[in-house]
Amino acid sequence: MRPFKHLIYGGLLAAAISPVMADDGEKIYKQGGAQPGALACMTCHMPDGRGMDAGGFPKIAGDSAVYLAKQIHDFKNSSRENPIMLPIASALTDAEITAVTRYMASLPKFEVPEITRAKTPEGLGETIAIRGDWSRSIPECVACHGPGGVGVGDTFPPLAGQGSKYLASQLRAWQQGTRKNDQDDLMGHIARSLTEEEIIAVADYFAGLGK
Ligand code: HEC
Ligand code: HEC
């Protein structure tokens, strides 16, 4: 299938430098990559990219392509350990990773309500999110993840609208050391300082914000 496709594209695009075209991102997302282990992403991340929290499948719609690509490389090198994504990530070439993450980033993202830090926080989740607990060196999450957890640039992923089960699982992964792909252990330090009650509260809070 690949050489045949190559011929068609090759004929159309004389300047083609890579065997994976930008348009292939959608195809990889919906049908999988060239290697058999590269399963179709939409089976778990859903056709609209909004994931399925009950299964632990995160939303990826509208996230930064650079952030998403970093995660796939991190699954590959196991600085982020996950038995489901390891074989899938390992079966994707660099060009496929670039193409599929661009497609994911192009899917419509969630609207996040404007929440300023001037607001008086209600409840434990919102208190951790917009105030933190400086007596235990826990910075407010919005300091890096942006107002309402909307996400900032290519480095700080959105928390708003992400599944609550998934968010909590990532904080526990940092506590247990199975996710250690963040620079300078920023998130590791924060996650290890949170209690289980705080993890659930803050995960529920951000999950409830995006629509
Ligand atoms: C069988 C289900 C399944 C399929 C198919 C699947 N994923 Fe995933 N994906 C997951 C799970 C589960 C996680 C969360 C892993 C964790 O808890 O660390 C995940 C996480 C991710 C993340 C990290 C998101 C974030 O916010 O950090 C990226 C990026 C990703 N997958 C890309 C892909 C791509 C690209 C494909 C298709 C080539 C794909 N996935 C196919 C189950 C799947
Ligand atoms: C000093 C900056 C900083 C602060 C403050 C911060 N984070 Fe993060 N967070 C990051 C970075 C950077 C990443 C992405 C790491 C990577 O590359 O995988 C991240 C990722 C995450 C993720 C994973 C998201 C995903 O899609 O997989 C969760 C969950 C998270 N942070 C929760 C929190 C919570 C809850 C707080 C507040 C208690 C918080 N963060 C405060 C920097 C920060």
PDB file of N, CA and C and ligand atoms in Angstrom, residues 67 70-71 80 128 139-141 144-145 155-157 159 162 166-167 170-171 174 179 181-182 186-187 190 194 202, ligand 2:
ATOM      1  N   TYR A  67       3.662  19.813  22.512  1.00  0.00           N
ATOM      2  CA  TYR A  67       3.453  19.088  23.783  1.00  0.00           C
ATOM      3  C   TYR A  67       3.083  17.624  23.505  1.00  0.00           C
ATOM      4  N   LYS A  70       5.994  15.614  22.257  1.00  0.00           N
ATOM      5  CA  LYS A  70       6.918  15.324  23.368  1.00  0.00           C
ATOM      6  C   LYS A  70       6.419  14.116  24.162  1.00  0.00           C
ATOM      7  N   GLN A  71       5.110  14.074  24.417  1.00  0.00           N
ATOM      8  CA  GLN A  71       4.558  12.960  25.199  1.00  0.00           C
ATOM      9  C   GLN A  71       4.772  11.626  24.476  1.00  0.00           C
ATOM     10  N   ARG A  80       7.854   8.356  30.566  1.00  0.00           N
ATOM     11  CA  ARG A  80       6.445   8.293  30.938  1.00  0.00           C
ATOM     12  C   ARG A  80       6.006   6.863  30.661  1.00  0.00           C
ATOM     13  N   ILE A 128      -6.691  24.854  45.902  1.00  0.00           N
ATOM     14  CA  ILE A 128      -5.390  24.353  45.418  1.00  0.00           C
ATOM     15  C   ILE A 128      -5.104  24.950  44.035  1.00  0.00           C
ATOM     16  N   PRO A 139       2.673  25.493  44.739  1.00  0.00           N
ATOM     17  CA  PRO A 139       2.228  26.690  44.017  1.00  0.00           C
ATOM     18  C   PRO A 139       0.829  26.474  43.446  1.00  0.00           C
ATOM     19  N   GLU A 140       0.103  27.558  43.220  1.00  0.00           N
ATOM     20  CA  GLU A 140      -1.211  27.439  42.592  1.00  0.00           C
ATOM     21  C   GLU A 140      -1.020  26.913  41.168  1.00  0.00           C
ATOM     22  N   CYS A 141      -1.877  25.988  40.761  1.00  0.00           N
ATOM     23  CA  CYS A 141      -1.732  25.331  39.456  1.00  0.00           C
ATOM     24  C   CYS A 141      -1.792  26.334  38.306  1.00  0.00           C
ATOM     25  N   CYS A 144       1.234  28.141  36.326  1.00  0.00           N
ATOM     26  CA  CYS A 144       1.870  27.590  35.120  1.00  0.00           C
ATOM     27  C   CYS A 144       0.842  27.188  34.060  1.00  0.00           C
ATOM     28  N   HIS A 145      -0.268  26.615  34.498  1.00  0.00           N
ATOM     29  CA  HIS A 145      -1.244  26.087  33.525  1.00  0.00           C
ATOM     30  C   HIS A 145      -2.201  27.156  33.003  1.00  0.00           C
ATOM     31  N   THR A 155       4.460  24.176  26.544  1.00  0.00           N
ATOM     32  CA  THR A 155       5.054  23.519  27.710  1.00  0.00           C
ATOM     33  C   THR A 155       4.039  23.095  28.759  1.00  0.00           C
ATOM     34  N   PHE A 156       3.021  23.945  28.995  1.00  0.00           N
ATOM     35  CA  PHE A 156       2.070  23.718  30.083  1.00  0.00           C
ATOM     36  C   PHE A 156       0.719  23.298  29.519  1.00  0.00           C
ATOM     37  N   PRO A 157       0.398  22.012  29.618  1.00  0.00           N
ATOM     38  CA  PRO A 157      -0.831  21.524  28.967  1.00  0.00           C
ATOM     39  C   PRO A 157      -2.092  22.032  29.668  1.00  0.00           C
ATOM     40  N   LEU A 159      -5.458  21.852  31.666  1.00  0.00           N
ATOM     41  CA  LEU A 159      -6.061  20.933  32.634  1.00  0.00           C
ATOM     42  C   LEU A 159      -7.584  21.032  32.529  1.00  0.00           C
ATOM     43  N   GLN A 162     -10.044  18.403  30.808  1.00  0.00           N
ATOM     44  CA  GLN A 162      -9.422  17.079  30.767  1.00  0.00           C
ATOM     45  C   GLN A 162     -10.185  16.171  31.739  1.00  0.00           C
ATOM     46  N   TYR A 166      -8.330  10.781  34.593  1.00  0.00           N
ATOM     47  CA  TYR A 166      -7.026  10.882  33.944  1.00  0.00           C
ATOM     48  C   TYR A 166      -6.110  11.856  34.688  1.00  0.00           C
ATOM     49  N   LEU A 167      -6.626  13.044  35.026  1.00  0.00           N
ATOM     50  CA  LEU A 167      -5.801  14.043  35.726  1.00  0.00           C
ATOM     51  C   LEU A 167      -5.259  13.452  37.028  1.00  0.00           C
ATOM     52  N   GLN A 170      -2.458  10.939  36.532  1.00  0.00           N
ATOM     53  CA  GLN A 170      -1.147  11.510  36.213  1.00  0.00           C
ATOM     54  C   GLN A 170      -0.453  12.013  37.468  1.00  0.00           C
ATOM     55  N   LEU A 171      -1.224  12.629  38.372  1.00  0.00           N
ATOM     56  CA  LEU A 171      -0.622  13.111  39.621  1.00  0.00           C
ATOM     57  C   LEU A 171      -0.095  11.921  40.436  1.00  0.00           C
ATOM     58  N   TRP A 174       3.167  10.645  38.947  1.00  0.00           N
ATOM     59  CA  TRP A 174       4.338  11.423  39.382  1.00  0.00           C
ATOM     60  C   TRP A 174       4.727  11.045  40.801  1.00  0.00           C
ATOM     61  N   ARG A 179       5.829   8.515  35.986  1.00  0.00           N
ATOM     62  CA  ARG A 179       5.920   9.638  35.055  1.00  0.00           C
ATOM     63  C   ARG A 179       6.984  10.577  35.600  1.00  0.00           C
ATOM     64  N   ASN A 181       8.817  12.801  33.246  1.00  0.00           N
ATOM     65  CA  ASN A 181       9.202  13.427  31.978  1.00  0.00           C
ATOM     66  C   ASN A 181       9.146  14.946  32.025  1.00  0.00           C
ATOM     67  N   ASP A 182       8.979  15.513  33.235  1.00  0.00           N
ATOM     68  CA  ASP A 182       8.877  16.967  33.341  1.00  0.00           C
ATOM     69  C   ASP A 182      10.232  17.550  33.701  1.00  0.00           C
ATOM     70  N   LEU A 186       9.453  19.555  38.266  1.00  0.00           N
ATOM     71  CA  LEU A 186       8.476  20.558  38.705  1.00  0.00           C
ATOM     72  C   LEU A 186       7.182  19.898  39.155  1.00  0.00           C
ATOM     73  N   MET A 187       6.613  19.066  38.270  1.00  0.00           N
ATOM     74  CA  MET A 187       5.346  18.414  38.592  1.00  0.00           C
ATOM     75  C   MET A 187       5.531  17.303  39.618  1.00  0.00           C
ATOM     76  N   ILE A 190       5.426  18.841  43.011  1.00  0.00           N
ATOM     77  CA  ILE A 190       4.066  19.279  43.365  1.00  0.00           C
ATOM     78  C   ILE A 190       3.182  18.064  43.696  1.00  0.00           C
ATOM     79  N   LEU A 194       0.943  16.741  47.342  1.00  0.00           N
ATOM     80  CA  LEU A 194      -0.518  16.723  47.448  1.00  0.00           C
ATOM     81  C   LEU A 194      -1.001  15.463  48.166  1.00  0.00           C
ATOM     82  N   VAL A 202      -8.788  18.556  43.158  1.00  0.00           N
ATOM     83  CA  VAL A 202      -8.265  19.459  42.119  1.00  0.00           C
ATOM     84  C   VAL A 202      -8.530  18.867  40.722  1.00  0.00           C
TER      85      VAL A 202
HETATM   86  C1  HEC B   2       5.922  25.348  37.906  1.00  0.00           C
HETATM   87  C2  HEC B   2       4.964  25.098  36.844  1.00  0.00           C
HETATM   88  C3  HEC B   2       3.804  24.164  37.157  1.00  0.00           C
HETATM   89  C4  HEC B   2       2.889  24.286  38.177  1.00  0.00           C
HETATM   90  C5  HEC B   2       2.811  25.340  39.269  1.00  0.00           C
HETATM   91  C6  HEC B   2       1.942  23.201  37.994  1.00  0.00           C
HETATM   92  N1  HEC B   2       2.272  22.462  36.891  1.00  0.00           N
HETATM   93 FE1  HEC B   2       1.287  20.818  36.208  1.00  0.00          FE
HETATM   94  N2  HEC B   2       2.589  20.654  34.647  1.00  0.00           N
HETATM   95  C7  HEC B   2       3.685  21.470  34.454  1.00  0.00           C
HETATM   96  C8  HEC B   2       4.386  21.016  33.269  1.00  0.00           C
HETATM   97  C9  HEC B   2       5.655  21.622  32.675  1.00  0.00           C
HETATM   98  C10 HEC B   2       3.667  19.900  32.759  1.00  0.00           C
HETATM   99  C11 HEC B   2       4.000  19.075  31.514  1.00  0.00           C
HETATM  100  C12 HEC B   2       5.113  18.094  31.803  1.00  0.00           C
HETATM  101  C13 HEC B   2       5.434  17.273  30.559  1.00  0.00           C
HETATM  102  O1  HEC B   2       6.178  17.758  29.703  1.00  0.00           O
HETATM  103  O2  HEC B   2       4.904  16.184  30.430  1.00  0.00           O
HETATM  104  C14 HEC B   2       2.543  19.715  33.662  1.00  0.00           C
HETATM  105  C15 HEC B   2       1.598  18.709  33.489  1.00  0.00           C
HETATM  106  C16 HEC B   2       0.562  18.473  34.372  1.00  0.00           C
HETATM  107  C17 HEC B   2      -0.394  17.400  34.230  1.00  0.00           C
HETATM  108  C18 HEC B   2      -0.452  16.377  33.116  1.00  0.00           C
HETATM  109  C19 HEC B   2      -1.450  16.819  32.046  1.00  0.00           C
HETATM  110  C20 HEC B   2      -1.577  15.874  30.901  1.00  0.00           C
HETATM  111  O3  HEC B   2      -2.203  16.257  29.900  1.00  0.00           O
HETATM  112  O4  HEC B   2      -1.056  14.770  30.950  1.00  0.00           O
HETATM  113  C21 HEC B   2      -1.247  17.483  35.292  1.00  0.00           C
HETATM  114  C22 HEC B   2      -2.406  16.585  35.617  1.00  0.00           C
HETATM  115  C23 HEC B   2      -0.841  18.633  36.076  1.00  0.00           C
HETATM  116  N3  HEC B   2       0.266  19.214  35.506  1.00  0.00           N
HETATM  117  C24 HEC B   2      -1.496  19.064  37.208  1.00  0.00           C
HETATM  118  C25 HEC B   2      -1.108  20.171  37.971  1.00  0.00           C
HETATM  119  C26 HEC B   2      -1.799  20.584  39.174  1.00  0.00           C
HETATM  120  C27 HEC B   2      -3.031  19.914  39.754  1.00  0.00           C
HETATM  121  C28 HEC B   2      -1.120  21.680  39.663  1.00  0.00           C
HETATM  122  C29 HEC B   2      -1.399  22.474  40.919  1.00  0.00           C
HETATM  123  C30 HEC B   2      -1.452  21.721  42.157  1.00  0.00           C
HETATM  124  C31 HEC B   2      -0.026  21.934  38.724  1.00  0.00           C
HETATM  125  N4  HEC B   2      -0.058  20.994  37.720  1.00  0.00           N
HETATM  126  C32 HEC B   2       0.890  22.959  38.861  1.00  0.00           C
HETATM  127  C33 HEC B   2       4.052  22.546  35.215  1.00  0.00           C
HETATM  128  C34 HEC B   2       3.399  23.000  36.345  1.00  0.00           C
END
